[in-house]
PDB file of C-alpha atoms and ligand atoms in Angstrom:
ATOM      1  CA  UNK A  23      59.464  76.088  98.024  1.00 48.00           C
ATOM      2  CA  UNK A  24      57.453  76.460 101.082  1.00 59.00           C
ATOM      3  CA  UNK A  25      53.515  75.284  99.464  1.00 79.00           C
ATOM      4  CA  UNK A  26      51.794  75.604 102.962  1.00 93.00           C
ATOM      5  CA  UNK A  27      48.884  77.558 103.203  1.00 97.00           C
ATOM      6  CA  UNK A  28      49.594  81.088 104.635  1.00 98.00           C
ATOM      7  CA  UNK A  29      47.133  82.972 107.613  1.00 98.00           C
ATOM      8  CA  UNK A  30      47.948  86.459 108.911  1.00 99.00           C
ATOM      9  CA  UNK A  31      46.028  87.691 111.834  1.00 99.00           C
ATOM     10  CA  UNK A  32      45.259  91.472 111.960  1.00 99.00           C
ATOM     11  CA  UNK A  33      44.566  93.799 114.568  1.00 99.00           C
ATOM     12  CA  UNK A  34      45.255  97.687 115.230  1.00 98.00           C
ATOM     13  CA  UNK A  35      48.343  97.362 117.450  1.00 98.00           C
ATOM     14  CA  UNK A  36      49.490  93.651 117.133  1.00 98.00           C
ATOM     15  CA  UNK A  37      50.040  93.257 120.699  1.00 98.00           C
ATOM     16  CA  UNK A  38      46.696  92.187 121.995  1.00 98.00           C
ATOM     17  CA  UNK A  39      44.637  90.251 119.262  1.00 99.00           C
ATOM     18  CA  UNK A  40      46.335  88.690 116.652  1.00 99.00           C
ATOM     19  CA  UNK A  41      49.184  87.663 118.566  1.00 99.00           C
ATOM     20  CA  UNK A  42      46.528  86.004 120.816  1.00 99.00           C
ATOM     21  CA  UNK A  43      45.003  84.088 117.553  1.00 99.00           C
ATOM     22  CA  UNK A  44      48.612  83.325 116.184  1.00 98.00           C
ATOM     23  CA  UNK A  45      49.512  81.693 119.442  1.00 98.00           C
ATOM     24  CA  UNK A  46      46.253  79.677 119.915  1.00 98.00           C
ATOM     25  CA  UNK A  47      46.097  79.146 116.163  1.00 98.00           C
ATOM     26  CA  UNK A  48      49.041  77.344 116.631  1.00 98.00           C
ATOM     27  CA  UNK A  49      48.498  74.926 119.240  1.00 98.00           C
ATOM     28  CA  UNK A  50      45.343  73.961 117.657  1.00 98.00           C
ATOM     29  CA  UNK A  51      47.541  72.960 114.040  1.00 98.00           C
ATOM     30  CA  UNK A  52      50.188  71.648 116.090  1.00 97.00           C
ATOM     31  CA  UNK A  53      46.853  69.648 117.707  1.00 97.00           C
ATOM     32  CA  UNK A  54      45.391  68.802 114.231  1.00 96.00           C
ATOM     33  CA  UNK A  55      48.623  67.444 113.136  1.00 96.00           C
ATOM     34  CA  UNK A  56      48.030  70.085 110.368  1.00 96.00           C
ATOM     35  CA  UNK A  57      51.655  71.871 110.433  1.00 96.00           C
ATOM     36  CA  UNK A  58      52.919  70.808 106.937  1.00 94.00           C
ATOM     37  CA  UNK A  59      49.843  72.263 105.284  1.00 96.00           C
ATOM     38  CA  UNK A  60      49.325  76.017 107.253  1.00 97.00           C
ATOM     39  CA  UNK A  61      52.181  78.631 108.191  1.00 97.00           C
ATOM     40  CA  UNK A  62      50.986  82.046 111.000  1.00 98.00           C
ATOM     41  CA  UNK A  63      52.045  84.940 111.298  1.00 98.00           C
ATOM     42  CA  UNK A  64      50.163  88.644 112.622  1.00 99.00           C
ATOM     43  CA  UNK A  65      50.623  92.086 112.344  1.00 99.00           C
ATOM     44  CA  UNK A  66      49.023  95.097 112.953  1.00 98.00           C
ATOM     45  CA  UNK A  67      47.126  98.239 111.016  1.00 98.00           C
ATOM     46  CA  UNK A  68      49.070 100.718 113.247  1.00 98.00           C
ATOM     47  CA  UNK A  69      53.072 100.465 113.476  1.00 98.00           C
ATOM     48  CA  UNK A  70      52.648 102.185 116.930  1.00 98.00           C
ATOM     49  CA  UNK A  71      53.996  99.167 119.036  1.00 98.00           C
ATOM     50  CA  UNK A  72      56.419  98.276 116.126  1.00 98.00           C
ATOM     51  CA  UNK A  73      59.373  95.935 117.492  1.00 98.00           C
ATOM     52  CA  UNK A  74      57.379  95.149 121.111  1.00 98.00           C
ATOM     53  CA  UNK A  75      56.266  91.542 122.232  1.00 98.00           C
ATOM     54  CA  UNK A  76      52.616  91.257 123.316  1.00 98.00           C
ATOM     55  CA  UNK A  77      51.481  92.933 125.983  1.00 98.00           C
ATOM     56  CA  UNK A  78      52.018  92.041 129.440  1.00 98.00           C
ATOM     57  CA  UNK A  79      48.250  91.311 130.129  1.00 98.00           C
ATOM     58  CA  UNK A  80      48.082  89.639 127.319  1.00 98.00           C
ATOM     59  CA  UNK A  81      50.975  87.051 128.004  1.00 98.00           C
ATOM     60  CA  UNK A  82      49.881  86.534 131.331  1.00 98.00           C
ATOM     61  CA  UNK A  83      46.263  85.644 130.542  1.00 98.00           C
ATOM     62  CA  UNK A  84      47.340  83.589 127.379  1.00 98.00           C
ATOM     63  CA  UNK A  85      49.578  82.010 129.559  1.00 98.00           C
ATOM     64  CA  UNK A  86      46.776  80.823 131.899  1.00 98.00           C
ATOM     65  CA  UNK A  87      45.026  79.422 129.156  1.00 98.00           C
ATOM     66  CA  UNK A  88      48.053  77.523 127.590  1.00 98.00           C
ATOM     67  CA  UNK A  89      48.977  79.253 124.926  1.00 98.00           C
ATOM     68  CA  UNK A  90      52.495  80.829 124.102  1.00 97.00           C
ATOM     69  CA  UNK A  91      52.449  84.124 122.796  1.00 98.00           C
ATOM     70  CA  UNK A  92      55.866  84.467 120.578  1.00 97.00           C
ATOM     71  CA  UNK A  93      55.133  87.559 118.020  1.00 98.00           C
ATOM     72  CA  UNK A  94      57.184  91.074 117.581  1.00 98.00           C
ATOM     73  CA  UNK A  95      54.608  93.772 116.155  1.00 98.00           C
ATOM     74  CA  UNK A  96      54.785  94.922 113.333  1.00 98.00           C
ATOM     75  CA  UNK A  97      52.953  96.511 110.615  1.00 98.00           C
ATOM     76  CA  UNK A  98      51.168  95.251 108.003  1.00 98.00           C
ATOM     77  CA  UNK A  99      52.259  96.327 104.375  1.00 98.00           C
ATOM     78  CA  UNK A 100      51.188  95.349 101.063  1.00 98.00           C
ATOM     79  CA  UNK A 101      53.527  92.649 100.447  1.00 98.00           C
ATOM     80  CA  UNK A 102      51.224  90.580 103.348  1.00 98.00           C
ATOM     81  CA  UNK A 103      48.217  91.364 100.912  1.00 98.00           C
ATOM     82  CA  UNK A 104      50.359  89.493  97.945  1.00 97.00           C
ATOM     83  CA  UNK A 105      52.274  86.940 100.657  1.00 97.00           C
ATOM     84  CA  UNK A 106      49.448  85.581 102.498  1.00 98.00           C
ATOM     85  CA  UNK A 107      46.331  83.241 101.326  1.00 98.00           C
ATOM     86  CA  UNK A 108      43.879  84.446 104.385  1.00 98.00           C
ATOM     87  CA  UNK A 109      44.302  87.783 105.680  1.00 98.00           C
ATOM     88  CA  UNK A 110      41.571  88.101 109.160  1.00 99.00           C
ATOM     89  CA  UNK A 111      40.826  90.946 111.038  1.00 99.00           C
ATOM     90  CA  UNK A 112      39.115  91.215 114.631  1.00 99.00           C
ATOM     91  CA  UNK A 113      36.907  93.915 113.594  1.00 98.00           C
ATOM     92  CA  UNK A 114      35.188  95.933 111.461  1.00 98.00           C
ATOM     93  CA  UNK A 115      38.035  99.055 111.498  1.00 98.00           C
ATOM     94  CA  UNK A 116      40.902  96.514 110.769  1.00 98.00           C
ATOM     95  CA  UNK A 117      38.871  95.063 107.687  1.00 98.00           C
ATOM     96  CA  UNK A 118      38.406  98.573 106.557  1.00 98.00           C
ATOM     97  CA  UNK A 119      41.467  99.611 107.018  1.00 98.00           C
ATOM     98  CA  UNK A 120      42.929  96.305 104.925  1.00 98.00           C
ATOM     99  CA  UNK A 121      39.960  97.226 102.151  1.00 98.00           C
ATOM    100  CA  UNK A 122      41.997 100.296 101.642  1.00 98.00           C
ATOM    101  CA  UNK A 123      45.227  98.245 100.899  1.00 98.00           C
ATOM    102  CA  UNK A 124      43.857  96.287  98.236  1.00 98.00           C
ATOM    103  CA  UNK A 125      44.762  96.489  94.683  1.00 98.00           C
ATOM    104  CA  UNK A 126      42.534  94.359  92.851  1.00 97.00           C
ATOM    105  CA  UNK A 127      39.540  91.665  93.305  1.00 97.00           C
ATOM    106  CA  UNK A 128      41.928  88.330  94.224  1.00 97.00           C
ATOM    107  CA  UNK A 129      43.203  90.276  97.201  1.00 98.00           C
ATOM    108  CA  UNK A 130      39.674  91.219  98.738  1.00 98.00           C
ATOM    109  CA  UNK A 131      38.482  87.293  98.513  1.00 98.00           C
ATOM    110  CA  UNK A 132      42.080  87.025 100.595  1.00 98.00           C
ATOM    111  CA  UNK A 133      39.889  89.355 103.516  1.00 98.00           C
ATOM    112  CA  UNK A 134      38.145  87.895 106.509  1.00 98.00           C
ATOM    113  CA  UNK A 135      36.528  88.992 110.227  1.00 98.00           C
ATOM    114  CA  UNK A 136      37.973  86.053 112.845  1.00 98.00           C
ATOM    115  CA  UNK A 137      34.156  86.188 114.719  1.00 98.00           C
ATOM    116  CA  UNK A 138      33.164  84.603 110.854  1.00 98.00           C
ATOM    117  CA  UNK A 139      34.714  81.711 111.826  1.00 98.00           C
ATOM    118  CA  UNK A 140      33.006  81.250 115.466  1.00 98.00           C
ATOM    119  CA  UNK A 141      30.743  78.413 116.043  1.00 97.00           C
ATOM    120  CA  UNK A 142      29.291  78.258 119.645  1.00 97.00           C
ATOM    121  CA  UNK A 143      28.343  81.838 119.467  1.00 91.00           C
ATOM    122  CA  UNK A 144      27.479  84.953 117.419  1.00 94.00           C
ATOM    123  CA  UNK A 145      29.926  87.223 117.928  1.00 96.00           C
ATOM    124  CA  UNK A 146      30.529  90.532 115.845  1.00 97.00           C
ATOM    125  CA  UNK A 147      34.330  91.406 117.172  1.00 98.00           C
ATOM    126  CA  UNK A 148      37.142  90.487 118.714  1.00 98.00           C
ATOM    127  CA  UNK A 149      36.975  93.871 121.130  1.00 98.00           C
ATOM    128  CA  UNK A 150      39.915  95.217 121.670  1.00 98.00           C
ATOM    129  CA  UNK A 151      40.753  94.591 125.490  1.00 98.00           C
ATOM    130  CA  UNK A 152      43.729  97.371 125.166  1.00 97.00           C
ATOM    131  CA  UNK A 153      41.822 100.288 127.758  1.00 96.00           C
ATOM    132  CA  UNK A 154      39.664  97.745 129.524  1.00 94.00           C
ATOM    133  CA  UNK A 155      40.000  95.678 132.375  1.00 95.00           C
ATOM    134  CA  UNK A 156      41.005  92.325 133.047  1.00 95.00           C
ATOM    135  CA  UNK A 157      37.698  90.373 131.846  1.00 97.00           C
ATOM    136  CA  UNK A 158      38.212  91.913 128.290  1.00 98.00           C
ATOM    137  CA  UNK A 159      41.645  89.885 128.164  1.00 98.00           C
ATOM    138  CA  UNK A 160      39.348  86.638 129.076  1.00 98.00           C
ATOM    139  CA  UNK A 161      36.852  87.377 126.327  1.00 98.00           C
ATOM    140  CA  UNK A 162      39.706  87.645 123.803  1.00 98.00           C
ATOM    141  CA  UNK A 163      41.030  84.323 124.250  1.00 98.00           C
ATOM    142  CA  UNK A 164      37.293  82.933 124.747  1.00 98.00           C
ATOM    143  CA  UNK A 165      36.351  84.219 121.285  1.00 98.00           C
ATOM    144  CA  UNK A 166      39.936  83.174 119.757  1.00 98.00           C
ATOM    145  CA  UNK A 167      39.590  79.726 120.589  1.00 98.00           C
ATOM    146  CA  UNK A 168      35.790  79.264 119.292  1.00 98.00           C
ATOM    147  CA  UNK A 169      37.163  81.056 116.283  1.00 98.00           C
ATOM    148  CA  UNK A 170      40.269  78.773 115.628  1.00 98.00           C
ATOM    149  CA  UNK A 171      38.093  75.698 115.991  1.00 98.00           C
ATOM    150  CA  UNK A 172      35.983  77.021 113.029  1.00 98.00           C
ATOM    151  CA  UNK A 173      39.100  78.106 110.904  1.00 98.00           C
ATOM    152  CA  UNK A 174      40.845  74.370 111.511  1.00 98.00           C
ATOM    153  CA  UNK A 175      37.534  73.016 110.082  1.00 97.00           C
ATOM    154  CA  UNK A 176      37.201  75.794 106.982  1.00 97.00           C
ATOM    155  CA  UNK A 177      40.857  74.600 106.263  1.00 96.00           C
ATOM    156  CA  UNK A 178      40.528  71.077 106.668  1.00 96.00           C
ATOM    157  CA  UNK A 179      37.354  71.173 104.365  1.00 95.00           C
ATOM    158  CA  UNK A 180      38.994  73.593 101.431  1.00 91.00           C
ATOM    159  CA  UNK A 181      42.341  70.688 101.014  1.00 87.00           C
ATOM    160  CA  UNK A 182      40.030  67.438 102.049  1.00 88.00           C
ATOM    161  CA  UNK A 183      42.479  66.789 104.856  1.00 86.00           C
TER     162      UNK A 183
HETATM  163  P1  LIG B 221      45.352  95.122 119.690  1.00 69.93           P
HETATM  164  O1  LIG B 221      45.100  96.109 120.936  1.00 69.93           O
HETATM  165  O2  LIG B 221      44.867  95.849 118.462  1.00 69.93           O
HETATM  166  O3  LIG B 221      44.489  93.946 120.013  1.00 69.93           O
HETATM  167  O4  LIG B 221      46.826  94.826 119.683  1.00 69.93           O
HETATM  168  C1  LIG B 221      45.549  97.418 120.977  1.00 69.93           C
HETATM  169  C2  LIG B 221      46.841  97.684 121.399  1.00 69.93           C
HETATM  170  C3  LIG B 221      47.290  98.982 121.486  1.00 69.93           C
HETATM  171  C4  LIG B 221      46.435 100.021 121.142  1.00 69.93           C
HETATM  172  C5  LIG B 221      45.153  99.755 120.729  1.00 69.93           C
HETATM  173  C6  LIG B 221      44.707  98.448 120.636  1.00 69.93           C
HETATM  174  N1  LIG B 221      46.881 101.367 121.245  1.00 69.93           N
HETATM  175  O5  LIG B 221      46.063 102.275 121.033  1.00 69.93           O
HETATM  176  O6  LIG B 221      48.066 101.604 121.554  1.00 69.93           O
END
């Protein structure tokens, strides 16, 4: 039986964002020594990119920074809601668009926004670096890794580890 706590990261097309926090999400419990107690995976509100790795961009700036970008999108579906213990969004449109998945008041404690979790600075999105140019790539990870520092600590606190 696999008892390890379970985080899904959510974004629209699960080939920019969340596959950015899964990767550095990662690192940071493989850095924690925290990989018996938390499991990752991501997906995405739209099943537009369904069955693609990350994007290019994405990789490549990731890459830069470290961190190893492994996911295949795919959709999110209800069985996530019931699977997972800590469902995140990057913004406001992916937490509404999980809202409308929910069936009942133990799943919507289950829903958080990632820029909850950042410490060094206020942030009210992960913004979606899809259209944009190279510096919105940058800001992803930047905002990611402030974000992942404050979700290792939320864990860490919740199990006394
Ligand atoms: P993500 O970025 O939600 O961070 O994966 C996007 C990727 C693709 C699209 C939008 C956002 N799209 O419209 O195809």
């Amino acid at each position: 039986m696999n008892l390890r706590y379970k985080v899904l990261f959510v974004c629209l097309g699960n080939i920019c964002r969340s596959p950015s926090a899964e990767g550095i999400f990662k690192k940071k419990i493989i850095n924690n020594n925290l990989s018996k107690y938390i499991s990752v995976d991501s997906a995405g509100i739209s099943s537009f990119h369904r069955g693609e790795k990350a994007d290019k961009r994405m990789m490549e700036y990731a890459t830069k920074r470290g961190y190893n970008l492994t996911s295949i999108s795919r959709p999110v579906t209800y069985y996530d809601i019931e699977e997972f213990d800590m469902i995140i969004g990057m913004d406001d449109e992916n937490i509404y668009s999980l809202e409308n998945m929910l069936r009942s008041e133990e799943d919507r404690k289950k829903i958080y926004k990632m820029t909850s979790f950042c410490r060094k600075e206020n942030y009210d999105m992960v913004p979606d670096p899809y259209y944009g140019g190279e510096q919105g790539f940058v800001k992803v990870i930047d905002i990611l890794e402030d974000a992942c520092d404050g979700l290792i600590e939320v864990i860490k606190k919740k199990f006394s580890i």
